[in-house]
Amino acid sequence: MPQILIDRDLCKGCELCVNACPQKILALGQEINAKGYFFASVVEQKRCIGCRLCCITCPDVAIQMRVSGTMYHYFAY
Amino acid sequence: MPQILIDRDLCKGCELCVNACPQKILALGQEINAKGYFFASVVEQKRCIGCRLCCITCPDVAIQMRVSGTMYHYFAY
Amino acid sequence: MQNDLIIAGFGGQGVLLIGKMLAYAGMADGKEVSWLPSYGPEMRGGTCNCTVVIADRPVGSPVVERPRVAMVMNLPSLEKYEGMVKPGGLLLVNTSLISRDVQRSDLRVVKVPANEIANRLGNPRAANMVALGAYLGATRAVSLAAVEGLVRETFAGKAKVIDSNLAALQEGYALGEREAADGKAVSQEVGA
Amino acid sequence: MQNDLIIAGFGGQGVLLIGKMLAYAGMADGKEVSWLPSYGPEMRGGTCNCTVVIADRPVGSPVVERPRVAMVMNLPSLEKYEGMVKPGGLLLVNTSLISRDVQRSDLRVVKVPANEIANRLGNPRAANMVALGAYLGATRAVSLAAVEGLVRETFAGKAKVIDSNLAALQEGYALGEREAADGKAVSQEVGA
Amino acid sequence: MAKKLMKGCEAIGEAAIKAGCKLFFGYPITPQNEIPEYMAHRLPQVGGTFVQAESEVAASNMIYGAAGSGERVFTSSSSPGISLMQEGISYIAGSELPVVIVNIMRAGPGLGGILPSQSDYFQATKGGGHGDYRLLVLAPWSVQEAADLMQDAFDLADYYRNPVMVLGDGLIGQMMEPVEFKAERTPCKPLPPKAWVATGCSGDRPTNIINSLFLDPEVLERHNQKLKAKYDLMVRDEVRCASYGTDRPYEVLVVAYGTVARVCSTALDDLREDGVGAALFRPITLFPFPYAELRAAAENARAVLVVELSTGQMIEDVRLALEGSRPIHFLGRQGGMLISPEAVSERVSAISAGLPEEVRHG
Amino acid sequence: MAKKLMKGCEAIGEAAIKAGCKLFFGYPITPQNEIPEYMAHRLPQVGGTFVQAESEVAASNMIYGAAGSGERVFTSSSSPGISLMQEGISYIAGSELPVVIVNIMRAGPGLGGILPSQSDYFQATKGGGHGDYRLLVLAPWSVQEAADLMQDAFDLADYYRNPVMVLGDGLIGQMMEPVEFKAERTPCKPLPPKAWVATGCSGDRPTNIINSLFLDPEVLERHNQKLKAKYDLMVRDEVRCASYGTDRPYEVLVVAYGTVARVCSTALDDLREDGVGAALFRPITLFPFPYAELRAAAENARAVLVVELSTGQMIEDVRLALEGSRPIHFLGRQGGMLISPEAVSERVSAISAGLPEEVRHG
Amino acid sequence: MAETVVFARPQALAPVPTHYCPGCTHGVIHRLVAEVVDELGLAHRTVGIAPVGCSVLAYNYFSTDFQEAAHGRAPAVATGVKRARPDLIVFAYQGDGDLASIGMAEIVHCANRGEKITVVFVNNAIYGMTGGQMAPTTLPGQVTTTCPLGRDVSQVGYPIRVAELLATLRTPAFVARAAVHTPLHAVTAKEMLRRAFRYQAEGTCFSLVEVLSTCPTNWGMPPVEATEWVEKNMVPYYPLGVFKTPDGLDRAPRPAPATEG
Amino acid sequence: MAETVVFARPQALAPVPTHYCPGCTHGVIHRLVAEVVDELGLAHRTVGIAPVGCSVLAYNYFSTDFQEAAHGRAPAVATGVKRARPDLIVFAYQGDGDLASIGMAEIVHCANRGEKITVVFVNNAIYGMTGGQMAPTTLPGQVTTTCPLGRDVSQVGYPIRVAELLATLRTPAFVARAAVHTPLHAVTAKEMLRRAFRYQAEGTCFSLVEVLSTCPTNWGMPPVEATEWVEKNMVPYYPLGVFKTPDGLDRAPRPAPATEG
Ligand SMILES: Cc1ncc(C[n+]2csc(CCOP(=O)(O)OP(=O)(O)O)c2C)c(N)n1
Ligand SMILES: Cc1ncc(C[n+]2csc(CCOP(=O)(O)OP(=O)(O)O)c2C)c(N)n1
Ligand code: SF4
Ligand code: SF4
Ligand code: SF4
Ligand code: SF4
Ligand code: SF4
Ligand code: SF4
Ligand SMILES: [Mg+2]
Ligand SMILES: [Mg+2]
C-alpha cells in the first residue's frame, strides 16, 4: 500500500502534482500555510496506485511516498 | 603582349610569385631594396603568358600587369 | 507639512499600486511627492513595501526611517514596521490577515478588515483599495476625488472593476473617517 | 665605473644575442649588469636594439638616454643613435652596410666591415660576433675569455658554427684593439 | 510640458530620447532594468533602435561603433556590468567618442547585493579602466535632476568627444517623482559638427579612423597630452555643485552627493529646528570635483562630515580639497543599508558637540 | 642558488613556481607574453598545469575557481587585459580568495601602445572594479625585487585571503638582470590552514561556499566592514617603502615607484656630483601607500617632485600624504616614452633653483 | 509489514525550502541532480558552481560545497576547480541568459577544451531573475519586457539551440537535451544527467545536459499551463534527445557541393 | 596598340606598403576585399572594423573609413555601426585569436542576430601579432610558444571550426571557407567575398568568409613552404566550401535516434 505524505509548509500550491496524478486524488485545500499558499493534500489515499508521478513532478520536494510491502513500477527512477 | 612590372620597393622578396609563375620567369635578384629585402624581377619577359598568377599571389601588390591588345584568360578574376 | 507613510504587504496585494496612486493624487493636488519601492530580493513571492512622501515643499529624503504612518497588510509587515512608526503616529492594520494585537501604546491604530470588506464587495483583489480609502479617511492626505479619478484611469475600460474598486475605496474612506473621528483609534485600548 | 652601450640593427642581425652575451659575460666577471631590449612594434621586419649596462655597483637606470657606446649595424641605426652618444664616447659602425660617414667630430669611431669579415670567414651570420669582438677589443668591457665560453655554450653541439663564431669574435677583437690603440679611431678624421 | 510621475529609470530613458538619442545597447541588470525595458518600448516609437546586447562587454563596444558613426547613443548598467565595460570605456575615451553611460550603483564587491550603494565612486572618477583618461561624471539627487543631467550629458559628451557617466544609485533608479521636460531645450554646450565620423569616404577627404592605437610613443604621448588638456578644460569649465543652508552660519559642513545628499538635506532641516547650524555641500560633477568650491565652503565651518554609501571613497577627494585645513569626519553605510536623516543628525550633533576626528588614511 | 640572468617575466614565472604555485591561467598580451610562455614550458615539468584561457575575462574566473579549491594560482596580463578582469577581480575580493595578479603595464588608454607605462595606478590602487575593495599592490624596481615580491605576494594573498597585484611596467617585464632564488624560503606571513575551501563535503562540516552574494543588506554591510577591517590591517602592517640618499641632507625629495625610481636613483647620483642635494622616496606597496613615511621624509625637504609614467596618478596619494605641507612638482612622460636620468636631474636642479609649484588638481 | 520510503528528498539536496516561484521547475532539476549525485556516490567530492540567475542560491540548496560564479562564467570557474583538483566532481548549473548570452565564449571554450565537468543548462526561454527580459533562447514571437511586441527574428535572429551548437565541436563530449514538464520527461532527464555525471566520474569527457524548464512568473501563466507551453512551443523548436556521445567521431557538417549557390 | 592595365592595386586599397612579414597572406586577403569593394562600387559607403592582431593597422591599408575595435569585439562594434547607419556597408576583419578565442560570444551573437554585416575571418592557426601563441584553431600537434610540445588535444581539445559552428545557427546567413595559398584558391576566395558583400549590399543577411592564411614568421618556415603547409595540414581539417546560404532552411543537427547510447 503506497502512502503519500505532503509537507504542508514546503508546498507552494503550484498544482503540478494535482495535474500529474493519473488517479486525480490530489487537490489544493482551502487553508493557507505559513508562507501564504494554499497547499496540496491527498483526497483519497486509498485509490493511490503508487506511480510516484506526483513525487517526481513536485518542484519543492514536498511529497514523500512510503509503501508497506513490495511494489513494482513501470519505470525505473 | 603582357608586361609585368614589379615595384622593387614594395617587394619583400617572399618568392610567392617566383613559385607561382608557371613559366618560371621570375626570380629574386642579388640587390637589396631600401627595406633590406632582395626583390623579385622578371627574368624573361617575353615568355610571359599573362596568366596573372604572380599578380594574384603577391601579398604586397608589388606586381602590375599591362597588355597591349586584347587578352583572353582562363579564369575570371 | 509633510505626510509620509510606508505601505507593506505580500507581493500580490497591490501595495505598490496604492502607493503610486497616492503619489499621483498628491501631484494632482499640487503637492511635492516621492514614491520609493522596495526592490529587494523579497520580490519573488515575499513581502514588499513602498514609501510615499507628500509635502508642501520639495521632498528631502525619499527614505523615511521613522514614518508618520504605516499601513501593514500582513503579519510580517506588522512585525517589521510597528516599531518604526513615529510616536504619536498612525498604524493602519489589515485585520483580515493579522490576528495579533498592536503592542505599542503610543500610536493611533486604525483596524481595517480589508480583505473581508473587499470579499463582501465581490472583488477580493480590492483589499488594497479599502486600506487606501481608510488611510485617506483618517488623514485626508490627498483628496478622495483625486484618487477616484485615478481608479477610473487605472482600470479604464473595465467598468465592473472600476465600480468595485470605487466601492472599496469609499467604504474604506468611511471607515477611516469614523475610526479617526470617534477616538476609538487611540491605541491605548489596543495595547496588552 | 659603468660601461653602457646600445646595440642596434636589423631584426635578423643578432643584436639582441650579442647584448645578452655581454650581460652574461659581465655577470660571470662578477659585475652588475642589465640588458634591456626594444620590444616595440619595430619587431616585425624592422630595426631592433638593446641597451646593456655593466657596472661595479648596482645598476641604476637600465634606460640609457646618452650611452657611452653605440654599436650600429645598419644605416637607420646610425641615423638614430649617432646624435645620442655621450661626447667623447665610442661609435662602432658596421661599414659593410653603412656607406655614409659619421657626422659628429667629438666621438671615437671604430669602423668594422662586419659582414665582409664574416662572409670571408665562411659564416655570413657571424657579423654580429665580429662587431662584438671589436667592441671588446676597443673597450675591454668584459673579458674575451668569458665571451668565448658563452659562444661555446650558445652553439653547443654545432662545432663548425662555434669555430666560425670564435674566429669572427677574435678577428673583431684584434681589429677593435688595433683601431683603439693606434688612434685612428679618433673621429676628427672621419667627420666631414 | 506637464509634470509626469516617473521612475528615475524611465525619466533617464525619456531624457535620452528628448536629447535626440535614437540608439540604446544594453544588458539587463537590477536595479536598472527599467531603462532597457523603457527603451525597448519607446525607441521603436520614435524611429530608433534598441538592441539587447549579449553582455555588457558587447554593449560597451556597440556604443563605441554607434558613436563612431556620429549618432547619439547610450548604455546603462549597474556595478558588475560597469566593471565589465572597463576595457570598452577606456577604448571609448582613448578614441574620443561621445557616449553616455548610466551606472545605477548597487552594493558590491562581486555579486554583492542589488540595493543602493555609492561604492563605485573610485571607478567612475579615477578611471576603472587602464590608461590616463577620465569620464565626466554627473551625480543627480532627484529624478528631475537625473532627467536634466541626462540631457546635458549628451551635449557634454559631444562637446568634449568624451564619455560622460551619469552616476546614480538604486534609489534614483527606482524612485518615482514628478518630472518635467522642457518643450524646447537648448544644448548646454555648443555642438561642433562631427567631421571625424567614420561613415564612408568618397575620396574627397582623408579617411576617418576611429582609433586609440598609436604605435609611435611620441605620437601616443601627444595624444595623451591632448586628452589631459581636455580634462583640464573640464576642470576649468564644467565643475557643478550645489549647497544647502550655506546662507546661514554653520559649524559643520556636510558633504554628500546623489540621493544621500537629499537625506542629508532633511537632516539639516531637523538640525536647524534643534538649533544646530549645519550646511550641505553637494558635488554634482564628481569629475571634475569641485575642490576649490568645497574648500571655500569649508572655510566657514569648524568641521566637515562626509556621508557616503561606501566605506569611504569620495572622502579622498574631500581630503585633497581641504589639505588638512579642517577636521574631516565620515559617516558611511554599506551593503545596501541606507542612511537615514536621523543618523546624519545624530552624527552632526556629536561633531558640533566636539567629537574628535578619526584617524586618517583608512 | 647561483645567480641567473633572467628576463623579468621569466623571473616572475619562476618565482611563482618557487612559491609553490602550480597553476596558471592567462591570455597572451604584449609585453608580458614571456610569462604565459614560461609557465607553459615550466609548469608541466613540476607537475603543474598551464591553461591558456580564451580571454582575460575567463582567466580571472578560472583563477577564482582554482583559488576557491585552495591551490596557489596566478594570472598575468597587461593593461587592457587587466581592465577586462575588473569584474572578476571584484568577485575575487568579495569572495576573499587568495590569488596573485601580475600587471605589466603598457601605455593606454584603449589599445594605446605596447611600451612601458604606469598609467594603471588608479585602477590598481583605488579599485577599478565595483564595490568597496582593495588589492594589495606591490611595485618592484628590479628583476630581483620582482622575483622576491612575487613570492611574498602568494603569502600575503593567503594570509589576508585577498588578491595581491604585482604591478610592473614593460621595462620590468622585458629587462634581463641577475636573479637569485633562495634555496629555502620562509613565508613572509604565517599561513593559516585553508579550512574554507570548496573541495567536497562529507557531511562532517557545514558546506563551504565561495561566494560574494549577500542578499540581506545587514549581512552584506557586515561583510563590507570585515573587508574594510582587513584593509585597515594591511595599512597598519604591510606598508613597504625604501629611500635612497636620505642619509645625507636633501632639498628636493623625489617620489617614484618601479623602474622609474631606478632611473631617478641614477639622476640623484649625477646630481650629487653636481652638488645638488636630492633624495628618493620609493613606495614599494602602492596600497597600502606609505603616507606617514612619505610625510616624514618630506619634512626634511623643501619641495617634492613626483615622477611617473602617466599624466599624474600617484601624485594624488602624495598630495594626500603631504596635505599641502610641501610644494609638489610633477614630471611625467606618457605613451611609452621613458624618463631619462637627465630629465630628472634637470627638473630637480630647476626646483632646487626655485621653480614655482604648478597649479593643483589637474 | 515494514514500511519503506520509496520517494524522499535526496541527501545531496539540503533540507531547506527554496525561493523559487510556485511551480518553477528549477526545483525539479535541482532534485534530479541531487538524486544522481547520491546514486553515483559522489556527494563527498562534488563541487557545484552556481550561476547568476534565479538559481543563484543553488549553493544553499545542495548539501555539497559550492562556488558562486560571476554571470556567465561558471564554465571558467569550473575549469579552474577541475584543473586544480582533477579528483573532484565539478558541475556547473546555468540558466539560458547566463550560459547562452553573456557566457557564450566560456561555454564554447570549456566544451571545446574538453574540460571534464558537467554542465546542467536550464533553458526557460527567458531571464527569470531580472524580471523577464528576452533570452537568446526566447522563442519567435514570444513577448518579454525587452521585446514587448514579441521576438522579431528579422531584427534579433532566431533562438540559439545550445545543444546543437556544442554538439558540432570536434572534441569528444556528451551533449543532450531533456525536459521536466511532465514526470516522464523528468525520468528521461534524470537518465541523461546520470550519463553526464558518469562520463565525468570516469574521466571520459565534458558533458552537458540542456533541460527545458518553466518560468510561470515571467511567462505570465499558472504552472500547469506553463508545462503545457513547454510541450507545445519549446519542444518543437528544441528537440529532445542525445546530440553527441564521446565516441570519437567527427560530426562536423561538411560544405555543400561546389555546384551549390 | 594601346596599353591597358590588366592588374593593379585596387582603389579601395591605400597606396602604402604594409607592415606584414614577407609572404604573409594577410596582404592577399586585404587586396581581395578591396577589389570586391571596388567592383561592387561600395567604397564610398563602406566602413571597415579592424581587429587587434597583425591586421590591427588595416585601417591604414584601406582607403575607406575605419573603426579600430577592442580585441575580439569587432562584431559588436560592427553591430553598433550598422544599427546606427543601416545604409553603410560594414565589414569586420578578424584574426583567429580575435574572433575564435576572446571574441567567441560576440561573433556567435552577431551572426545569430543576423546583423547585416560581412566578416572576413583570417584563420592562420596561430596568434601572429603577439609572437606565436596557440590559437583555438591551432592544429593538433602544432608547436606554438604556449604549447611547446605541440597542441595536445587531450588537454586543450581540438581546433574550432568556426564556419561549421556558425553554419548551424538557425538565422539565415552566408558562411563559407576559402583559402589563398595558391592563386587559384585566391580566385575562389574572391568569389566568396563577392557573394558575402553582395548579400550585405542587398540587405539579405549576415555573411562570413573564413580564409585560411599563412604566418611564415610564427610557423617558422619560408613563405612558399608555408603555403604548402596550408594545403597539407590546414585544408584537410578545414574543408573549403560554402556551409550556409540564406535560403531560410533550418540546418540544425537532429538528436540521435532514441536507441542510441
Ligand atoms: C555582469 C552581470 N550582468 C547582468 C547581471 C544581471 N542578471 C542577473 S541574473 C540575469 C539573467 C538570468 O537569466 P537566466 O540566466 O536565464 O537565469 P534564470 O533566472 O532564467 O534561471 C541577469 C542578466 C548580473 N548579475 N551580472
Ligand atoms: C584584451 C586584449 N587581450 C590581449 C591582447 C593581445 N593581443 C593582441 S593581438 C592578439 C592575438 C592575435 O592573434 P589573431 O587574432 O589570430 O591575429 P593574427 O595576429 O594571427 O593575425 C592578442 C592576444 C590585446 N591587445 N587585448
Ligand atoms: S503516487 Fe501516483 S496515484 Fe498516488 S497520489 Fe501520486 S500521482 Fe497520484
Ligand atoms: S507539486 Fe509540490 S508544491 Fe506543487 S502543489 Fe503539489 S505538493 Fe505542492
Ligand atoms: S603573368 Fe603568369 S607567366 Fe607572366 S610572370 Fe606572371 S605568373 Fe609568370
Ligand atoms: S610575391 Fe610580391 S612581394 Fe613576394 S617576391 Fe613576388 S613581388 Fe615580391
Ligand atoms: S522567476 Fe521564473 S525562473 Fe525564476 S524562480 Fe520564478 S518561475 Fe522560476
Ligand atoms: S606575424 Fe604572421 S600573421 Fe603577422 S604579419 Fe607576420 S606572418 Fe603575418
Ligand atoms: Mg532563463
Ligand atoms: Mg591568427
PDB file of N, CA and C and ligand atoms in Angstrom, chain D residues 44, chain H residues 20-21 24 26 54 124 128-129 214-218, ligand 8:
ATOM      1  N   ARG D  44      58.581  43.481 -36.083  1.00  0.00           N
ATOM      2  CA  ARG D  44      58.290  42.767 -37.320  1.00  0.00           C
ATOM      3  C   ARG D  44      59.025  43.376 -38.506  1.00  0.00           C
TER       4      ARG D  44
ATOM      5  N   TYR H  20      53.252  43.902 -42.878  1.00  0.00           N
ATOM      6  CA  TYR H  20      53.216  42.444 -42.759  1.00  0.00           C
ATOM      7  C   TYR H  20      54.557  41.827 -43.120  1.00  0.00           C
ATOM      8  N   CYS H  21      54.818  40.679 -42.544  1.00  0.00           N
ATOM      9  CA  CYS H  21      56.053  39.962 -42.836  1.00  0.00           C
ATOM     10  C   CYS H  21      56.052  39.537 -44.310  1.00  0.00           C
ATOM     11  N   CYS H  24      53.374  36.970 -45.972  1.00  0.00           N
ATOM     12  CA  CYS H  24      52.175  36.798 -45.138  1.00  0.00           C
ATOM     13  C   CYS H  24      50.941  37.054 -45.988  1.00  0.00           C
ATOM     14  N   HIS H  26      47.964  37.821 -45.230  1.00  0.00           N
ATOM     15  CA  HIS H  26      47.061  38.922 -44.860  1.00  0.00           C
ATOM     16  C   HIS H  26      46.975  39.904 -46.027  1.00  0.00           C
ATOM     17  N   CYS H  54      47.623  40.987 -36.046  1.00  0.00           N
ATOM     18  CA  CYS H  54      48.559  41.555 -37.008  1.00  0.00           C
ATOM     19  C   CYS H  54      47.883  42.543 -37.941  1.00  0.00           C
ATOM     20  N   ASN H 124      44.869  31.756 -39.370  1.00  0.00           N
ATOM     21  CA  ASN H 124      46.244  31.335 -39.631  1.00  0.00           C
ATOM     22  C   ASN H 124      46.750  30.406 -38.529  1.00  0.00           C
ATOM     23  N   GLY H 128      49.477  35.641 -34.442  1.00  0.00           N
ATOM     24  CA  GLY H 128      50.620  36.229 -35.114  1.00  0.00           C
ATOM     25  C   GLY H 128      51.217  37.378 -34.326  1.00  0.00           C
ATOM     26  N   MET H 129      50.390  38.348 -34.024  1.00  0.00           N
ATOM     27  CA  MET H 129      50.918  39.599 -33.501  1.00  0.00           C
ATOM     28  C   MET H 129      51.694  39.465 -32.203  1.00  0.00           C
ATOM     29  N   THR H 214      48.475  32.262 -44.044  1.00  0.00           N
ATOM     30  CA  THR H 214      49.766  31.777 -43.543  1.00  0.00           C
ATOM     31  C   THR H 214      50.344  32.714 -42.490  1.00  0.00           C
ATOM     32  N   CYS H 215      51.223  32.182 -41.677  1.00  0.00           N
ATOM     33  CA  CYS H 215      52.037  33.003 -40.789  1.00  0.00           C
ATOM     34  C   CYS H 215      53.461  32.452 -40.834  1.00  0.00           C
ATOM     35  N   PRO H 216      54.165  32.734 -41.939  1.00  0.00           N
ATOM     36  CA  PRO H 216      55.511  32.179 -42.082  1.00  0.00           C
ATOM     37  C   PRO H 216      56.380  32.458 -40.855  1.00  0.00           C
ATOM     38  N   THR H 217      56.255  33.662 -40.325  1.00  0.00           N
ATOM     39  CA  THR H 217      57.114  34.056 -39.211  1.00  0.00           C
ATOM     40  C   THR H 217      56.932  33.148 -38.004  1.00  0.00           C
ATOM     41  N   ASN H 218      55.692  32.984 -37.563  1.00  0.00           N
ATOM     42  CA  ASN H 218      55.496  32.214 -36.347  1.00  0.00           C
ATOM     43  C   ASN H 218      55.365  30.714 -36.587  1.00  0.00           C
TER      44      ASN H 218
HETATM   45  S1  SF4 I   8      53.459  37.538 -37.661  1.00  0.00           S
HETATM   46 FE1  SF4 I   8      52.451  36.065 -39.022  1.00  0.00          FE
HETATM   47  S2  SF4 I   8      50.376  36.852 -39.346  1.00  0.00           S
HETATM   48 FE2  SF4 I   8      51.635  38.514 -38.502  1.00  0.00          FE
HETATM   49  S3  SF4 I   8      52.374  39.669 -40.264  1.00  0.00           S
HETATM   50 FE3  SF4 I   8      53.945  38.173 -39.734  1.00  0.00          FE
HETATM   51  S4  SF4 I   8      53.461  36.377 -40.967  1.00  0.00           S
HETATM   52 FE4  SF4 I   8      51.650  37.668 -40.993  1.00  0.00          FE
END
